[in-house]
GROMACS .gro file of C-alpha atoms in nm:
model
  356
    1UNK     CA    1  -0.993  -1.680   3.210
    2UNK     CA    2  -0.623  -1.641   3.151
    3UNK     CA    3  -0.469  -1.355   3.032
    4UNK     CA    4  -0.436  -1.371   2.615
    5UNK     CA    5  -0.039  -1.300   2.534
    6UNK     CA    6  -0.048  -1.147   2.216
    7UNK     CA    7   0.169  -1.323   1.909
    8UNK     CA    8   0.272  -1.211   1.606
    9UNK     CA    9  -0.014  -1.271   1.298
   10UNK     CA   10  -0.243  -1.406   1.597
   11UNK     CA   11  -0.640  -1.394   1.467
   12UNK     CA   12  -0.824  -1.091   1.586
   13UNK     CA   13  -0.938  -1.059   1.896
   14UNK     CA   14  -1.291  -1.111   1.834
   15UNK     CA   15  -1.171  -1.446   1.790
   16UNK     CA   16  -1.168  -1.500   2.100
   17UNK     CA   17  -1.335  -1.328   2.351
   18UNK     CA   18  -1.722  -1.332   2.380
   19UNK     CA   19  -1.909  -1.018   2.242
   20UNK     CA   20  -2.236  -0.907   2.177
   21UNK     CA   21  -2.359  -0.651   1.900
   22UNK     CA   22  -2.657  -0.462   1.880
   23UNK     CA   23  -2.804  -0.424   1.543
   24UNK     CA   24  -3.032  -0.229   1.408
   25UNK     CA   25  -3.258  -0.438   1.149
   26UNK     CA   26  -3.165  -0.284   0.835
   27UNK     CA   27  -3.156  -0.373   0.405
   28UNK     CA   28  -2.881  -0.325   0.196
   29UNK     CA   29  -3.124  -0.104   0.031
   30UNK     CA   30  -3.146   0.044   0.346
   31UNK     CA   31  -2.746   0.081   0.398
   32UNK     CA   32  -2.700   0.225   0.012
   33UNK     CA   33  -2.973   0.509   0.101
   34UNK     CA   34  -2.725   0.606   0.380
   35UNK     CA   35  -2.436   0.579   0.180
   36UNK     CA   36  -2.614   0.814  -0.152
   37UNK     CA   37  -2.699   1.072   0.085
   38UNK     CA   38  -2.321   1.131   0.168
   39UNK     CA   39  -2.250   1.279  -0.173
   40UNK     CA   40  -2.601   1.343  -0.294
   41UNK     CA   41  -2.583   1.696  -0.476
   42UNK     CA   42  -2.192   1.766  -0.467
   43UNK     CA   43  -2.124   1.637  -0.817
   44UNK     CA   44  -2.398   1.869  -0.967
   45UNK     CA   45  -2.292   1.972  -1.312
   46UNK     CA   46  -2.230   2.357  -1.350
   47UNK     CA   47  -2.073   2.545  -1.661
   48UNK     CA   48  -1.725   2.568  -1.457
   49UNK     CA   49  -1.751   2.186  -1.441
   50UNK     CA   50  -1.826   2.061  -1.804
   51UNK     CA   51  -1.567   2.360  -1.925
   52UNK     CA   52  -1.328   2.167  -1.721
   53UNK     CA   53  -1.422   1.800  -1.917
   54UNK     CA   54  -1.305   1.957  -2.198
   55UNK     CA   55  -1.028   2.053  -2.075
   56UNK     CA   56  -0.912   1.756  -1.904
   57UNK     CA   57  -1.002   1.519  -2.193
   58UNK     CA   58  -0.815   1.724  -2.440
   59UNK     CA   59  -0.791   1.577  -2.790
   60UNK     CA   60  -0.855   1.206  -2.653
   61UNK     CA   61  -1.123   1.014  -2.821
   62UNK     CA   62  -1.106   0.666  -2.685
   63UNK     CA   63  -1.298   0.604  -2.354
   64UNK     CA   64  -0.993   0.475  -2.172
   65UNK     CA   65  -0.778   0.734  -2.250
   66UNK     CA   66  -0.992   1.004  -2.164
   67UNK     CA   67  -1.048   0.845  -1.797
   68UNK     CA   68  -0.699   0.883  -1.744
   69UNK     CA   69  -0.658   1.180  -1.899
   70UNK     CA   70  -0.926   1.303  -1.617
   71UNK     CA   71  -0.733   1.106  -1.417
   72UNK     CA   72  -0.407   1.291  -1.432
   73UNK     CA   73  -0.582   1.650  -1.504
   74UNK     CA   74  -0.751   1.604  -1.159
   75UNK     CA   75  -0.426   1.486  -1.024
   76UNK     CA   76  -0.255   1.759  -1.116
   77UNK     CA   77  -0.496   2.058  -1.017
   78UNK     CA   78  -0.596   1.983  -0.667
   79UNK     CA   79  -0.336   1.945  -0.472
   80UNK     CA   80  -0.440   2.006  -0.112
   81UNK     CA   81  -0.647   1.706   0.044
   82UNK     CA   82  -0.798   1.978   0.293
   83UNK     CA   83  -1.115   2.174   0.156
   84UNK     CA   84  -1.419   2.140  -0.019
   85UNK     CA   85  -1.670   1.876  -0.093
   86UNK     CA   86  -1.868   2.026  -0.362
   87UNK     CA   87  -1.703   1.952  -0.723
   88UNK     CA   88  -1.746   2.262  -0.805
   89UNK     CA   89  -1.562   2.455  -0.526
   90UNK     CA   90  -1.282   2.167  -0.523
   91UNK     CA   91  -1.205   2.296  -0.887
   92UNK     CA   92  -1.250   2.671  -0.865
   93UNK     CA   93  -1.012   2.645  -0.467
   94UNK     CA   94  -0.787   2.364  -0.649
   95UNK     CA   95  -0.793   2.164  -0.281
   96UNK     CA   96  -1.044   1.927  -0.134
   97UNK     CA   97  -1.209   1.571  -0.231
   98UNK     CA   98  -1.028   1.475  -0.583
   99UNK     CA   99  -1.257   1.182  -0.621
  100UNK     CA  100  -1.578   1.421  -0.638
  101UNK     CA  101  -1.417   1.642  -0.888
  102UNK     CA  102  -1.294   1.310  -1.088
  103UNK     CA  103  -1.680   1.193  -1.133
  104UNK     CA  104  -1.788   1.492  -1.194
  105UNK     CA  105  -1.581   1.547  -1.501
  106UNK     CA  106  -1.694   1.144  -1.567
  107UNK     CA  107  -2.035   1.258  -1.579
  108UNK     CA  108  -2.008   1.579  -1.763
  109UNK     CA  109  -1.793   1.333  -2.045
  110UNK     CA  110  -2.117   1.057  -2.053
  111UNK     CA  111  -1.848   0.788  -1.862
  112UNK     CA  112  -2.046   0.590  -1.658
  113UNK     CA  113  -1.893   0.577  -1.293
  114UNK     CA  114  -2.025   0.477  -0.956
  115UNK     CA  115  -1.918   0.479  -0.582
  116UNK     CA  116  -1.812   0.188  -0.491
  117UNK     CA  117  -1.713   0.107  -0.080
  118UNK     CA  118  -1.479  -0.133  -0.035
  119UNK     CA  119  -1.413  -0.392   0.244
  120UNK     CA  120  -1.019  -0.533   0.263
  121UNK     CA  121  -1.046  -0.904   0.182
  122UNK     CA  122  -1.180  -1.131   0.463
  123UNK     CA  123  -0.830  -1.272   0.535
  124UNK     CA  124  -0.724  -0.924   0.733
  125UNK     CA  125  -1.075  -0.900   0.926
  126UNK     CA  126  -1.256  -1.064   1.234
  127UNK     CA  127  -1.548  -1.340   1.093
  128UNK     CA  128  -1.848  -1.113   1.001
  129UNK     CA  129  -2.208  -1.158   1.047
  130UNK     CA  130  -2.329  -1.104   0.669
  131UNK     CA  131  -2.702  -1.198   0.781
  132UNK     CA  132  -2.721  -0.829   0.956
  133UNK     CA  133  -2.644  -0.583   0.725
  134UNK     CA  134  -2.471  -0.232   0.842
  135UNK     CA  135  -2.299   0.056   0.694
  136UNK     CA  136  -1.967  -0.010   0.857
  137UNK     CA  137  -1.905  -0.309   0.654
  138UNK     CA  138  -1.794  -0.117   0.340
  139UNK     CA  139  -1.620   0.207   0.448
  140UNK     CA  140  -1.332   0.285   0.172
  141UNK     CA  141  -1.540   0.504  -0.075
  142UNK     CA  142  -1.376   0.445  -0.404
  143UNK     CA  143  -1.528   0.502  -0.809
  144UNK     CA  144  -1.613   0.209  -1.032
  145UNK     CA  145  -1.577   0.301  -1.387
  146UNK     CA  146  -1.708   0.124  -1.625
  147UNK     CA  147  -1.631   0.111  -2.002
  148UNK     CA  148  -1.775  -0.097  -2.273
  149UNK     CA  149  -1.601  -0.432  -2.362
  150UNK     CA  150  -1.366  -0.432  -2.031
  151UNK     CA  151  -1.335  -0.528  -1.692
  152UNK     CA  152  -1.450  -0.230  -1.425
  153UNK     CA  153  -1.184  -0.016  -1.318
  154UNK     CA  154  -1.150   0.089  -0.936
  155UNK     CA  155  -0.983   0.456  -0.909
  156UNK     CA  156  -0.943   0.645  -0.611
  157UNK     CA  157  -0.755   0.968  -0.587
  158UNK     CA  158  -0.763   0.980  -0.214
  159UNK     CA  159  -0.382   0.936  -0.238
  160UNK     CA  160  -0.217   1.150  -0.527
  161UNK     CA  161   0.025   0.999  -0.782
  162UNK     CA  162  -0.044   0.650  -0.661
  163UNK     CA  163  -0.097   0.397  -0.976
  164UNK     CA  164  -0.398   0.471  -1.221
  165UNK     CA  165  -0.668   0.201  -1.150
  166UNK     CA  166  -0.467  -0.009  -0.941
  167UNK     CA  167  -0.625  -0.105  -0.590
  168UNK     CA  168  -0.356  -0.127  -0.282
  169UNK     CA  169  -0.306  -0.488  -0.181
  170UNK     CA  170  -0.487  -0.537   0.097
  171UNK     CA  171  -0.790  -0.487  -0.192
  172UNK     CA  172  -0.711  -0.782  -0.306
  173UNK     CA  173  -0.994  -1.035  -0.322
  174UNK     CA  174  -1.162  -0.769  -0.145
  175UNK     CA  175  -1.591  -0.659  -0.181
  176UNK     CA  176  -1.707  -0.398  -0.332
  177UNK     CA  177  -2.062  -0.225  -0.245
  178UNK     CA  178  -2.149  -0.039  -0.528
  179UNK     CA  179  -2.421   0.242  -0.485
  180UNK     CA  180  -2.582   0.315  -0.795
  181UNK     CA  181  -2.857   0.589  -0.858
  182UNK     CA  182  -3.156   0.345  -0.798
  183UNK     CA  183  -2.971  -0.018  -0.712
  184UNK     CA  184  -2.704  -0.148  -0.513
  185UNK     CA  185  -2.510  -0.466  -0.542
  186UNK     CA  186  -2.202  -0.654  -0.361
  187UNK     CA  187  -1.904  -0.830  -0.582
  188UNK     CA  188  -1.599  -0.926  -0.535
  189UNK     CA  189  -1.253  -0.719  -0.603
  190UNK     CA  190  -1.008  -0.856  -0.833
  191UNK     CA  191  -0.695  -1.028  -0.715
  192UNK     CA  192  -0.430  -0.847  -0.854
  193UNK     CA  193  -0.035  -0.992  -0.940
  194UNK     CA  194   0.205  -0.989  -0.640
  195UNK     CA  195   0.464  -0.909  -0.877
  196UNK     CA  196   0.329  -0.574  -0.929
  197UNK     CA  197   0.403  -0.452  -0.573
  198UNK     CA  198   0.714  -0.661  -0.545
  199UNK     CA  199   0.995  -0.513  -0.315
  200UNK     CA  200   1.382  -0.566  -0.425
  201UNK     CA  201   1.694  -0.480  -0.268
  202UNK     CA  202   2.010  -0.486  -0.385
  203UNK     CA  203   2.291  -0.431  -0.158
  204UNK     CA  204   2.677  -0.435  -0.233
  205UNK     CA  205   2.916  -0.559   0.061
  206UNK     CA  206   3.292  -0.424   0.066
  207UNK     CA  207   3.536  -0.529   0.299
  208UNK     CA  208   3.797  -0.291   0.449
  209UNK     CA  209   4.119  -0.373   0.630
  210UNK     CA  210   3.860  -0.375   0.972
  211UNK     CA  211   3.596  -0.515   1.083
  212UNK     CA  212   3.373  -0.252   0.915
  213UNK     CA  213   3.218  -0.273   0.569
  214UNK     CA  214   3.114  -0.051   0.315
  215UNK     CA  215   2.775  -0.089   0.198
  216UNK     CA  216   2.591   0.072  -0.093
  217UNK     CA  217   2.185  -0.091  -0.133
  218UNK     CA  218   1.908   0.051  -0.331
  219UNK     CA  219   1.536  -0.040  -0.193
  220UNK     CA  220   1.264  -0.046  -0.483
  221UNK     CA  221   0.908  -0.124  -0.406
  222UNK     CA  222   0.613  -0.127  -0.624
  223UNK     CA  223   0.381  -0.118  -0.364
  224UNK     CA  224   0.060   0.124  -0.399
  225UNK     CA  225   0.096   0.253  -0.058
  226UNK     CA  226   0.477   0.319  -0.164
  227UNK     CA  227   0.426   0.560  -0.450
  228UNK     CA  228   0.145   0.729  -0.249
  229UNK     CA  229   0.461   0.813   0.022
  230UNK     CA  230   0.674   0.953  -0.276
  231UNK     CA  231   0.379   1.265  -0.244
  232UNK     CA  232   0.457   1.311   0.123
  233UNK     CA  233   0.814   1.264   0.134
  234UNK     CA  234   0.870   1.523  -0.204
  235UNK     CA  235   0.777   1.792   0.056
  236UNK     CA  236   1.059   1.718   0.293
  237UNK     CA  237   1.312   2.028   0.381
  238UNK     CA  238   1.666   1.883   0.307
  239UNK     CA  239   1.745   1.790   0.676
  240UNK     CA  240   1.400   1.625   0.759
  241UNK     CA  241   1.557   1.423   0.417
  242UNK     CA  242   1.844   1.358   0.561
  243UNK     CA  243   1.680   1.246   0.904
  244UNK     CA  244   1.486   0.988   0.765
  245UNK     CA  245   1.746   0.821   0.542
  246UNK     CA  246   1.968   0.792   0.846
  247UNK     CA  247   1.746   0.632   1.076
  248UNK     CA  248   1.630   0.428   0.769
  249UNK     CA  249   1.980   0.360   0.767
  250UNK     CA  250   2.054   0.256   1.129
  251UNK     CA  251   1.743   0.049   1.116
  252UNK     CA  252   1.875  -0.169   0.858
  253UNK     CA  253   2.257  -0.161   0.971
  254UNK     CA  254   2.261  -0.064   1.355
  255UNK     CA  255   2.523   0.167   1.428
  256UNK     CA  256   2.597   0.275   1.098
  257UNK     CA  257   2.697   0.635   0.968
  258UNK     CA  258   2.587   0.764   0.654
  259UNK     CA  259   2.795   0.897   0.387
  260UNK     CA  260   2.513   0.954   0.109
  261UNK     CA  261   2.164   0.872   0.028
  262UNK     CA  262   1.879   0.990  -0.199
  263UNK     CA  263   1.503   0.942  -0.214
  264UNK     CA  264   1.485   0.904  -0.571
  265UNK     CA  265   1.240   0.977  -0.802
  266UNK     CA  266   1.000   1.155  -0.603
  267UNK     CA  267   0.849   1.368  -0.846
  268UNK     CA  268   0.800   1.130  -1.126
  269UNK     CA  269   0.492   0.939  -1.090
  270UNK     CA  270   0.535   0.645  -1.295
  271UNK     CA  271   0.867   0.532  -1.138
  272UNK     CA  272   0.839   0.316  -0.823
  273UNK     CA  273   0.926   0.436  -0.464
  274UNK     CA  274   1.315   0.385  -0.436
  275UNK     CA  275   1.559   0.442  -0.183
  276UNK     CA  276   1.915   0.493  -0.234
  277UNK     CA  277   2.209   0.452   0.047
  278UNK     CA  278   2.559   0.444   0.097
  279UNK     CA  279   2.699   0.435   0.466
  280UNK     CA  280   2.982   0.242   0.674
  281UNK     CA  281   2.841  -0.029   0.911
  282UNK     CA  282   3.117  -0.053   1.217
  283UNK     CA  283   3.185  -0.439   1.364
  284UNK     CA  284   2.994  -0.554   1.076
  285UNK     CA  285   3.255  -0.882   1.020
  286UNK     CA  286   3.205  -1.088   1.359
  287UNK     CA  287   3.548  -1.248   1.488
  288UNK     CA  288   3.478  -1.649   1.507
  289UNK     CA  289   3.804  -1.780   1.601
  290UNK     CA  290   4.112  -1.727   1.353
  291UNK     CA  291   3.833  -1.608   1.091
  292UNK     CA  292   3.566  -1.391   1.054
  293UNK     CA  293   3.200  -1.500   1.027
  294UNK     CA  294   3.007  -1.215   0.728
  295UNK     CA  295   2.605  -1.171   0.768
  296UNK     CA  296   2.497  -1.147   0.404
  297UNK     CA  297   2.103  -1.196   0.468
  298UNK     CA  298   1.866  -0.881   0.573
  299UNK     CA  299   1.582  -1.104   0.581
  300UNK     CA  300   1.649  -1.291   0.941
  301UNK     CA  301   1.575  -1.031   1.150
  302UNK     CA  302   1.235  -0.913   1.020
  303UNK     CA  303   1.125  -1.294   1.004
  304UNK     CA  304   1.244  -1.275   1.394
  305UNK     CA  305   1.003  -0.977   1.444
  306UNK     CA  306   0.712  -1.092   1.242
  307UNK     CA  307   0.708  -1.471   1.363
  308UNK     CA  308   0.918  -1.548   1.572
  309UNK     CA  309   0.904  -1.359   1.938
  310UNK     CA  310   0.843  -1.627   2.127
  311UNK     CA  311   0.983  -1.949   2.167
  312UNK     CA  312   0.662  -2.194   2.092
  313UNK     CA  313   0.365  -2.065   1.947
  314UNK     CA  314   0.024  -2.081   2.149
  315UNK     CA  315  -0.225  -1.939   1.867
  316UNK     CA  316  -0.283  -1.996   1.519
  317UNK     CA  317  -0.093  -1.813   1.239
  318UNK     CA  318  -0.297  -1.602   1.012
  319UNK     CA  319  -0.167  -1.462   0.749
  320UNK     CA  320  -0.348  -1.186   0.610
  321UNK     CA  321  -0.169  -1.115   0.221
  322UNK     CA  322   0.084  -1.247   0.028
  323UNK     CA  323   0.402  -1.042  -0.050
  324UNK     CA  324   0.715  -1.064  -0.251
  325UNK     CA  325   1.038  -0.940  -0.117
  326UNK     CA  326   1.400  -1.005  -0.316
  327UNK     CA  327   1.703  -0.946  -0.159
  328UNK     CA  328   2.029  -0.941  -0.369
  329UNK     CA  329   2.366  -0.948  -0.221
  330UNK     CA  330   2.714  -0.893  -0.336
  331UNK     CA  331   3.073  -0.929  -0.145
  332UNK     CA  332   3.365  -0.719  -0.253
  333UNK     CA  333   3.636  -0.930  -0.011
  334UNK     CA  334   3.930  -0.695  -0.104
  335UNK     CA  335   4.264  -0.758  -0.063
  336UNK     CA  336   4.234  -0.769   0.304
  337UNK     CA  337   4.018  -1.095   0.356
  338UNK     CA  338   3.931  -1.402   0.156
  339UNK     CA  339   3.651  -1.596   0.127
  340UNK     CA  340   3.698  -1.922   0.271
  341UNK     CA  341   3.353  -2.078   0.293
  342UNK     CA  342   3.059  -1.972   0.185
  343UNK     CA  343   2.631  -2.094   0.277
  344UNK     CA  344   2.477  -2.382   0.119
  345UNK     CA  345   2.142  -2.283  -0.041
  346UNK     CA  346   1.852  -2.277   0.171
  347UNK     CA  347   1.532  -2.420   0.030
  348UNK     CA  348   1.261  -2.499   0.263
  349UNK     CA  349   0.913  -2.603   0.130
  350UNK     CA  350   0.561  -2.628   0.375
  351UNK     CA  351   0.174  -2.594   0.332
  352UNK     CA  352   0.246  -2.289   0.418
  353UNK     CA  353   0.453  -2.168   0.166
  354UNK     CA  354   0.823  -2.148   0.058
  355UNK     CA  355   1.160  -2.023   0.128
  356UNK     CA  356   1.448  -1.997  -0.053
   0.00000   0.00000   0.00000
């Protein structure tokens, strides 16, 4: 058979070459068994433990509240991801798993909560035999709470400081095994609002007496997976800082030097990931003729990279999520140019989906 040249958002490769899996025969009672026996024991309640429920719930009397309270309490406390995976020990050593502690202090507060593994949705993942059940379906342990009157919430604390109860996207329209005490049961995830992990950028454009422009842009992004870098990045040494906002900045403006930037925010976790910038791109206006022609669009280039590397397209597009990403732009001309023409607006509509 011919080689397969790999595209851009091409279907996995199980797509298309033959395979064979060997299966052991196996229940999802079977499967769940498996799964209890990873954490059977380590949430045992000990004085330390329910002292701690107090604690963490405070003066909070309404369900909800006190789950985030826990929430943020657990948060807070262990902050090394390396350790432990008794409750107990994570909360005496303050590092290890944060989601055993968390249900711990559920249980020792009468909140009913539940593993839960979840599987991305089927949009990211190769077809799947769901007539042979196996453990490696469902392999992103996770807690379902649930609270009277309301929907179940999904919380993991694998990542600090990421959203409370919000899933990251590629959740979305996901499954969820859920491994009870004595019953298991599949459902689906819910689909949350694109909005909510919307990225924006906002850049301004000044033009000097050269062919060089001054740029200033601020990046926001709501994603989960964004605030969970905020954690990471708060531990950067000033010039490891500095490092990655100037390749961040080359990446985006090749060539460029920067004057200032910022990685703001990083320690408050309800504010979304942003990144501020201001550098000098060189060559930036391109000579076309008697005038000069001004790129005002970030956008081309990652389409380029992300559909586009190759002339005509052999295999199918799948797209695996949906995103949202806003650019803004504004031109300073200055006294040195003037703007003679500027784009027509771009609206282009398909089955697959629109841009503008």
């Amino acid at each position: 058979a011919p080689r397969i040249e790999p595209e851009p958002l091409m279907p996995p490769a199980e797509e298309y070459i033959p395979n064979v899996q060997f299966l052991s025969n196996q229940s999802w009672e079977d499967i769940a068994a498996q799964l209890r026996q990873q954490f059977a024991g380590v949430t045992r309640l000990t004085p330390e433990l329910e002292a701690a429920a107090l604690t963490a719930a405070g003066e909070e009397t309404e369900p909800l509240a006190r789950v985030r309270a826990v929430y943020d309490y657990v948060n807070t406390l262990v902050t090394n991801d390396s350790g432990s995976n008794s409750a107990v020990r994570v909360l005496l050593e303050k590092a290890g798993d944060r989601n055993i502690l968390f249900k711990a202090i559920l249980d020792a507060l009468d909140i009913t909560v539940s593993w839960v593994y979840l599987r991305p949705n089927e949009a990211y993942l190769a077809r799947t035999n769901w007539s042979a059940p196996r453990w490696d379906l469902f392999t992103y342990p996770h807690l379902m709470v649930e609270l009277e009157g309301q929907a179940p919430l999904f919380v993991s604390l694998a990542q600090r400081m990421t959203p409370f109860a919000r899933l990251p996207e590629h959740f979305d329209g996901g499954k969820g095994l859920v491994v009870g005490a004595d019953e298991q049961r599949i459902l689906l995830l819910p689909t949350g609002d694109p909005e909510d992990s919307a990225t924006a950028t906002t850049i301004s454009l000044k033009l000097t007496d050269d062919t060089s422009v001054q740029v200033g842009m601020e990046l926001v992004s709501k994603a989960v997976m964004a605030f969970a870098q905020k954690d990471r990045l708060k531990t950067l040494s000033a010039f490891q800082k500095d490092l990655a906002l100037r390749a961040m900045a080359n990446q985006l403006f090749p060539g460029s030097s920067l004057n200032s930037g910022d990685l703001r925010d990083l320690t408050d976790p309800d504010k979304p990931f942003a990144v501020v910038l201001d550098l000098t791109a060189p060559k930036f206006l391109r000579p076309r003729g008697d005038e000069h022609l001004l790129r005002v669009i970030l956008q081309p280039a990652q389409m380029v990279r992300r559909f586009c590397t190759v002339p005509r397209r052999t295999h199918p597009l799948h797209f695996r999520g949906q995103m949202i990403l806003r650019d803004s732009v504004e031109v300073h001309a200055g006294d040195a140019y003037e703007i003679a023409t500027t784009p027509s607006d771009v609206l282009l509509v398909s089955p697959l989906g629109t841009y503008s």
